[in-house]
Short mmCIF file of C-alpha atoms in Angstrom, two decimals:
data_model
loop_
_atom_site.label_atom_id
_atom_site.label_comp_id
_atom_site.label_asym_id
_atom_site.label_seq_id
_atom_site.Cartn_x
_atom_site.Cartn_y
_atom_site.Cartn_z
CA UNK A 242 -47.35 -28.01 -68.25
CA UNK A 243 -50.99 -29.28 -69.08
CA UNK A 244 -52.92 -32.35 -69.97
CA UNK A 245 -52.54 -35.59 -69.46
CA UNK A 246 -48.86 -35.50 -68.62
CA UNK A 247 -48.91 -32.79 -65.87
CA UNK A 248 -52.03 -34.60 -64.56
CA UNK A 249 -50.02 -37.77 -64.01
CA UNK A 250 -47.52 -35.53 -62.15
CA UNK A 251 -49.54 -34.09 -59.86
CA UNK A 252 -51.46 -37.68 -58.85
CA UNK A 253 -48.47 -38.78 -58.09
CA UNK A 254 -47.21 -35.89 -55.65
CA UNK A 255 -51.32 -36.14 -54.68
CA UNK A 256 -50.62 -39.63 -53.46
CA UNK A 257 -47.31 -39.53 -52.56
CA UNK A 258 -47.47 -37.02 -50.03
CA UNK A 259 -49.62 -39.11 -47.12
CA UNK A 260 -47.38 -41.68 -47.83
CA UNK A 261 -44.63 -40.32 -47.03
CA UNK A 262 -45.61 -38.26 -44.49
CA UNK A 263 -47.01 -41.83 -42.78
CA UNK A 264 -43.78 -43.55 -43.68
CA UNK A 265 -40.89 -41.78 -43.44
CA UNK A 266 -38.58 -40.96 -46.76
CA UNK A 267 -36.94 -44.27 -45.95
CA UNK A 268 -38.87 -46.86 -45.55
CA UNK A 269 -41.30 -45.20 -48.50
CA UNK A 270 -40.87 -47.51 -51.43
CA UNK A 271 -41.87 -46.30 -55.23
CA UNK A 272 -43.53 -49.39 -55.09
CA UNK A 273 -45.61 -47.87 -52.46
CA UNK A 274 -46.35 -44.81 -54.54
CA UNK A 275 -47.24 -46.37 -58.00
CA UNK A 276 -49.38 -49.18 -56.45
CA UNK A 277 -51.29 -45.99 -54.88
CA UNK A 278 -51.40 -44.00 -57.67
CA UNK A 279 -52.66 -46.57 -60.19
CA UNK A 280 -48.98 -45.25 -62.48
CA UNK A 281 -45.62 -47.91 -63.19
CA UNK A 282 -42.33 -46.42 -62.25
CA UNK A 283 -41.56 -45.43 -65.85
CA UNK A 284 -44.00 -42.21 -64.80
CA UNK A 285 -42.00 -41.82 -61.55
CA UNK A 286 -38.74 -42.04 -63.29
CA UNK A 287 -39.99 -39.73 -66.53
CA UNK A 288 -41.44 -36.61 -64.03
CA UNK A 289 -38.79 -36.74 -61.08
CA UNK A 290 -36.19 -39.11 -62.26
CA UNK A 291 -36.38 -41.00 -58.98
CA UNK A 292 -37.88 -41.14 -55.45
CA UNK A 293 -35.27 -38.48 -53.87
CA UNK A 294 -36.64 -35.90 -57.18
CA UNK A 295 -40.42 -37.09 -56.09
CA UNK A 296 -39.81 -36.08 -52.72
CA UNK A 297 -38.15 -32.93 -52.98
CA UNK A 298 -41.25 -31.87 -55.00
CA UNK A 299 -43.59 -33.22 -52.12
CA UNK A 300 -41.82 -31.10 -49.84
CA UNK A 301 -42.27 -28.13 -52.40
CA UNK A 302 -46.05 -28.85 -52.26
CA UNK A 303 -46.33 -28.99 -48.66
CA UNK A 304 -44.65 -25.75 -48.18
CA UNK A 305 -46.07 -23.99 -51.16
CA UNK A 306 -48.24 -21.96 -48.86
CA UNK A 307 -45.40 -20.71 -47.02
CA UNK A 308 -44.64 -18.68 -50.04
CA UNK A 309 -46.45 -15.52 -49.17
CA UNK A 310 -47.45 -12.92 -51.13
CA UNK A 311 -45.63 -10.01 -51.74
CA UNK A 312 -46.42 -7.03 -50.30
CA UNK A 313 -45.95 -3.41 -51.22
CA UNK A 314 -42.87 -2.17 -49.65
CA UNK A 315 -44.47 1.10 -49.79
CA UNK A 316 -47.12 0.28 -47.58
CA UNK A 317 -46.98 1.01 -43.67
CA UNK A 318 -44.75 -1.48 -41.58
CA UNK A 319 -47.92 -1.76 -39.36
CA UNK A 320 -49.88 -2.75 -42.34
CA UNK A 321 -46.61 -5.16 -43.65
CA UNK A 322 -46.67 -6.77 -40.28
CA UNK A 323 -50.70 -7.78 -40.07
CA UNK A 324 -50.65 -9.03 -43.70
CA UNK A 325 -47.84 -11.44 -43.00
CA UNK A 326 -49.21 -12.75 -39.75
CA UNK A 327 -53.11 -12.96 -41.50
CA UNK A 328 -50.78 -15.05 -44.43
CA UNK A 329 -49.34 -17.26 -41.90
CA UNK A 330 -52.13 -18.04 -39.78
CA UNK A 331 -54.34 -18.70 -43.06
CA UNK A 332 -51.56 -21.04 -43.90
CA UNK A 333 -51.61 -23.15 -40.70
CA UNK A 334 -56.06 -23.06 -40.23
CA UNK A 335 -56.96 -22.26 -43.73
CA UNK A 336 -58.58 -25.27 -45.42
CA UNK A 337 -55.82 -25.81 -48.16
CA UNK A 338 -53.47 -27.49 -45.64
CA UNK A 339 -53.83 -30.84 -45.15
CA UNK A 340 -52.85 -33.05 -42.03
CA UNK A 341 -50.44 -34.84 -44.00
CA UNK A 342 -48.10 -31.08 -44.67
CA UNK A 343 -47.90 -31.11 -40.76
CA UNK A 344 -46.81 -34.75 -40.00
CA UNK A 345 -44.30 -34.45 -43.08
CA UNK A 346 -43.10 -31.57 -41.39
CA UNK A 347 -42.73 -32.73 -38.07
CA UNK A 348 -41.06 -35.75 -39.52
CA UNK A 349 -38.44 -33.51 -40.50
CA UNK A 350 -37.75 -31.10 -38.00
CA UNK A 351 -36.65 -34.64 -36.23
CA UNK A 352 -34.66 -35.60 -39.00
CA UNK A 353 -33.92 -32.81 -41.17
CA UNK A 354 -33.58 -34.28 -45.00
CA UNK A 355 -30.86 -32.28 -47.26
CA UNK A 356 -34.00 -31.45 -49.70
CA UNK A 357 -35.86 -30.00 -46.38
CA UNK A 358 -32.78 -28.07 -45.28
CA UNK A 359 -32.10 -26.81 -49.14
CA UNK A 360 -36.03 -25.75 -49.29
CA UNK A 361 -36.08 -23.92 -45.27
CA UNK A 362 -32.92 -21.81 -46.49
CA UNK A 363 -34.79 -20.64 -49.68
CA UNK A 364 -37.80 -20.09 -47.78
CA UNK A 365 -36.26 -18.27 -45.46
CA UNK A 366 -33.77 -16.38 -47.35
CA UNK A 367 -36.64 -14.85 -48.83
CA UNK A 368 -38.67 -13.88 -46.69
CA UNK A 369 -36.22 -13.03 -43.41
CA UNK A 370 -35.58 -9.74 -45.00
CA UNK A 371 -39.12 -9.04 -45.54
CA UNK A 372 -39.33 -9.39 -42.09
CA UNK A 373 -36.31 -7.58 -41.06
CA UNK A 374 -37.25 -4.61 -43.06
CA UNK A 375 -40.33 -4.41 -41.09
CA UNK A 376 -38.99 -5.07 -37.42
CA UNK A 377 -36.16 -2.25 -38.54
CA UNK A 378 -39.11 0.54 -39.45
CA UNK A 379 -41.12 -0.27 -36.14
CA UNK A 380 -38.32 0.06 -33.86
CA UNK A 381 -34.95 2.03 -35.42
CA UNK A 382 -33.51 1.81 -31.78
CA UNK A 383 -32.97 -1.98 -31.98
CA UNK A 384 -28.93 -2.70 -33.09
CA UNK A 385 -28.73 -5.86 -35.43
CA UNK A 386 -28.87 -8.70 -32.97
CA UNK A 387 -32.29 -7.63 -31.32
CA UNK A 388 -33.77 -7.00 -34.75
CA UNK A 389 -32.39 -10.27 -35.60
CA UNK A 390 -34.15 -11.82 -32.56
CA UNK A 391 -37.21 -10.06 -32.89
CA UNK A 392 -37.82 -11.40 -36.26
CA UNK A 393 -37.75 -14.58 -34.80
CA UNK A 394 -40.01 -13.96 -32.28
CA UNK A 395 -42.47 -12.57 -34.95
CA UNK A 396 -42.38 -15.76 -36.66
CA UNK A 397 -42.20 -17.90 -33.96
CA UNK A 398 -45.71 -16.34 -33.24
CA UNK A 399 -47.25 -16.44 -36.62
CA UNK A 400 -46.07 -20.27 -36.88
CA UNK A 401 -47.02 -21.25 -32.88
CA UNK A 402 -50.37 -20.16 -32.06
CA UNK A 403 -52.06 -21.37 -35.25
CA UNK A 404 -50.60 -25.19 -34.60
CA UNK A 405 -51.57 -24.80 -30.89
CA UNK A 406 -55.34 -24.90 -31.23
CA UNK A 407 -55.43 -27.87 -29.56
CA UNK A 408 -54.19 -26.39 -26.44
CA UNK A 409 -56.60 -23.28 -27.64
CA UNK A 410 -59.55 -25.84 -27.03
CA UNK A 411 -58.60 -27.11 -24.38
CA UNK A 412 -58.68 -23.63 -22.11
CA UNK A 413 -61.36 -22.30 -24.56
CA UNK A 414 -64.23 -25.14 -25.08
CA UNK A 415 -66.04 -24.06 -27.93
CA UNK A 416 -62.99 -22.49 -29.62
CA UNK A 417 -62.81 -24.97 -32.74
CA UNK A 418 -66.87 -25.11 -33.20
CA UNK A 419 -66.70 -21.27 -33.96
CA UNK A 420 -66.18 -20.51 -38.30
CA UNK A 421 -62.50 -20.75 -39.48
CA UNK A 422 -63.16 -17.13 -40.62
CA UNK A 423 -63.62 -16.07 -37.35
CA UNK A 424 -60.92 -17.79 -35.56
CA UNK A 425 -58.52 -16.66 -38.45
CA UNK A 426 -59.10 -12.68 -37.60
CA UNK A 427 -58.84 -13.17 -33.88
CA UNK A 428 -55.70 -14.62 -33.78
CA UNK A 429 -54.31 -12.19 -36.65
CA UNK A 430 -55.73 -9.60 -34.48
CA UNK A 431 -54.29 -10.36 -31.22
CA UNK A 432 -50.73 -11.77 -32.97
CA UNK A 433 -50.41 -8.03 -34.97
CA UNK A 434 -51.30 -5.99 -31.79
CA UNK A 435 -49.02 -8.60 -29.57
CA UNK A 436 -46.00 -8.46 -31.71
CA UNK A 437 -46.51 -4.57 -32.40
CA UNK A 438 -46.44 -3.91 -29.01
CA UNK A 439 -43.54 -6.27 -27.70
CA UNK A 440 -41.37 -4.52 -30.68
CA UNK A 441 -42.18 -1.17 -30.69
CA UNK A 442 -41.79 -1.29 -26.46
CA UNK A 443 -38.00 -2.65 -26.66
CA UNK A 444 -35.07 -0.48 -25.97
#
């Protein structure tokens, strides 16, 4: 969709988004969002039929970067593994996100909305196996429940030490002055060679 039409659209996610996140999905009002995004609720109504549609999409754009790339299956599991923790961590310290994806996130791992629960079991339905696959070639000893775990742990990593750069700063002064670049391929480093380790060592 282009033009005028999908422009509208994507104001009104734009907008919507922060206000939400600052809000809640309850006590967000479409009043709230059209008086913000300079639309009436005939827009609102016409893109996402109401305010549950709007914030299903909102959720959709605040996870979009979740939605890694595929990689070749063909490549190395080693190789697998570092381009799905570099994807991750870009995800969490990478510029695109914005501060409002995290507090609409929080807001639901609280208080976990059927459009947030319908979107995580997507999300991860695709890319579990991904990760499976790759836990399964780096260790063959592991029996299903350990694989299981360690994809968790994997993730649990990729997803953790990216949102815990305050904490980073606060044992590292200096840490957040240094280029996003930089801090990026440190933490991929260390989180590849961590979780390549910690697999490949189980029994």
């Amino acid at each position: 969709m282009e033009g005028p039409s999908a422009s509208t659209r994507l104001r009104i996610v734009e907008v919507a988004g922060p206000i939400f996140a600052e809000k809640g999905r309850r006590e967000t009002t479409i009043r709230d969002i059209v008086q913000a995004a300079g639309v009436n609720q005939a827009a609102v109504n016409y893109h996402f039929r109401d305010k549950d549609g709007l914030y299903a999409e909102v959720l959709r754009l605040a996870t979009d970067a979740a939605r890694e790339q595929e990689s070749s299956e063909e490549a190395p599991a080693e190789q697998r593994l570092r381009e799905l923790v570099r994807t991750s961590v870009v995800r969490l310290m990478g510029n695109q996100r914005q501060a409002w994806h995290t507090r609409l996130m929080l807001r639901e791992l609280e208080e976990p909305s059927p459009a947030f629960v319908s979107l995580m079991d997507e999300i991860v339905g695709r890319i579990m196996p991904r990760v499976g696959s790759i836990v399964a070639e780096l260790n063959p000893r592991l029996n299903e429940q350990e694989r299981w775990l360690c994809c968790h742990s994997l993730m649990a990593h990729c997803n953790g030490m990216p949102k815990a750069e305050f904490f980073l700063e606060r044992s590292r002064p200096g840490w957040r002055e240094r280029p996003a670049e930089e801090r990026i391929q440190i933490l991929t480093d260390h989180i590849s060679r961590f979780c390549l380790a910690a697999i490949g060592g189980l029994e």
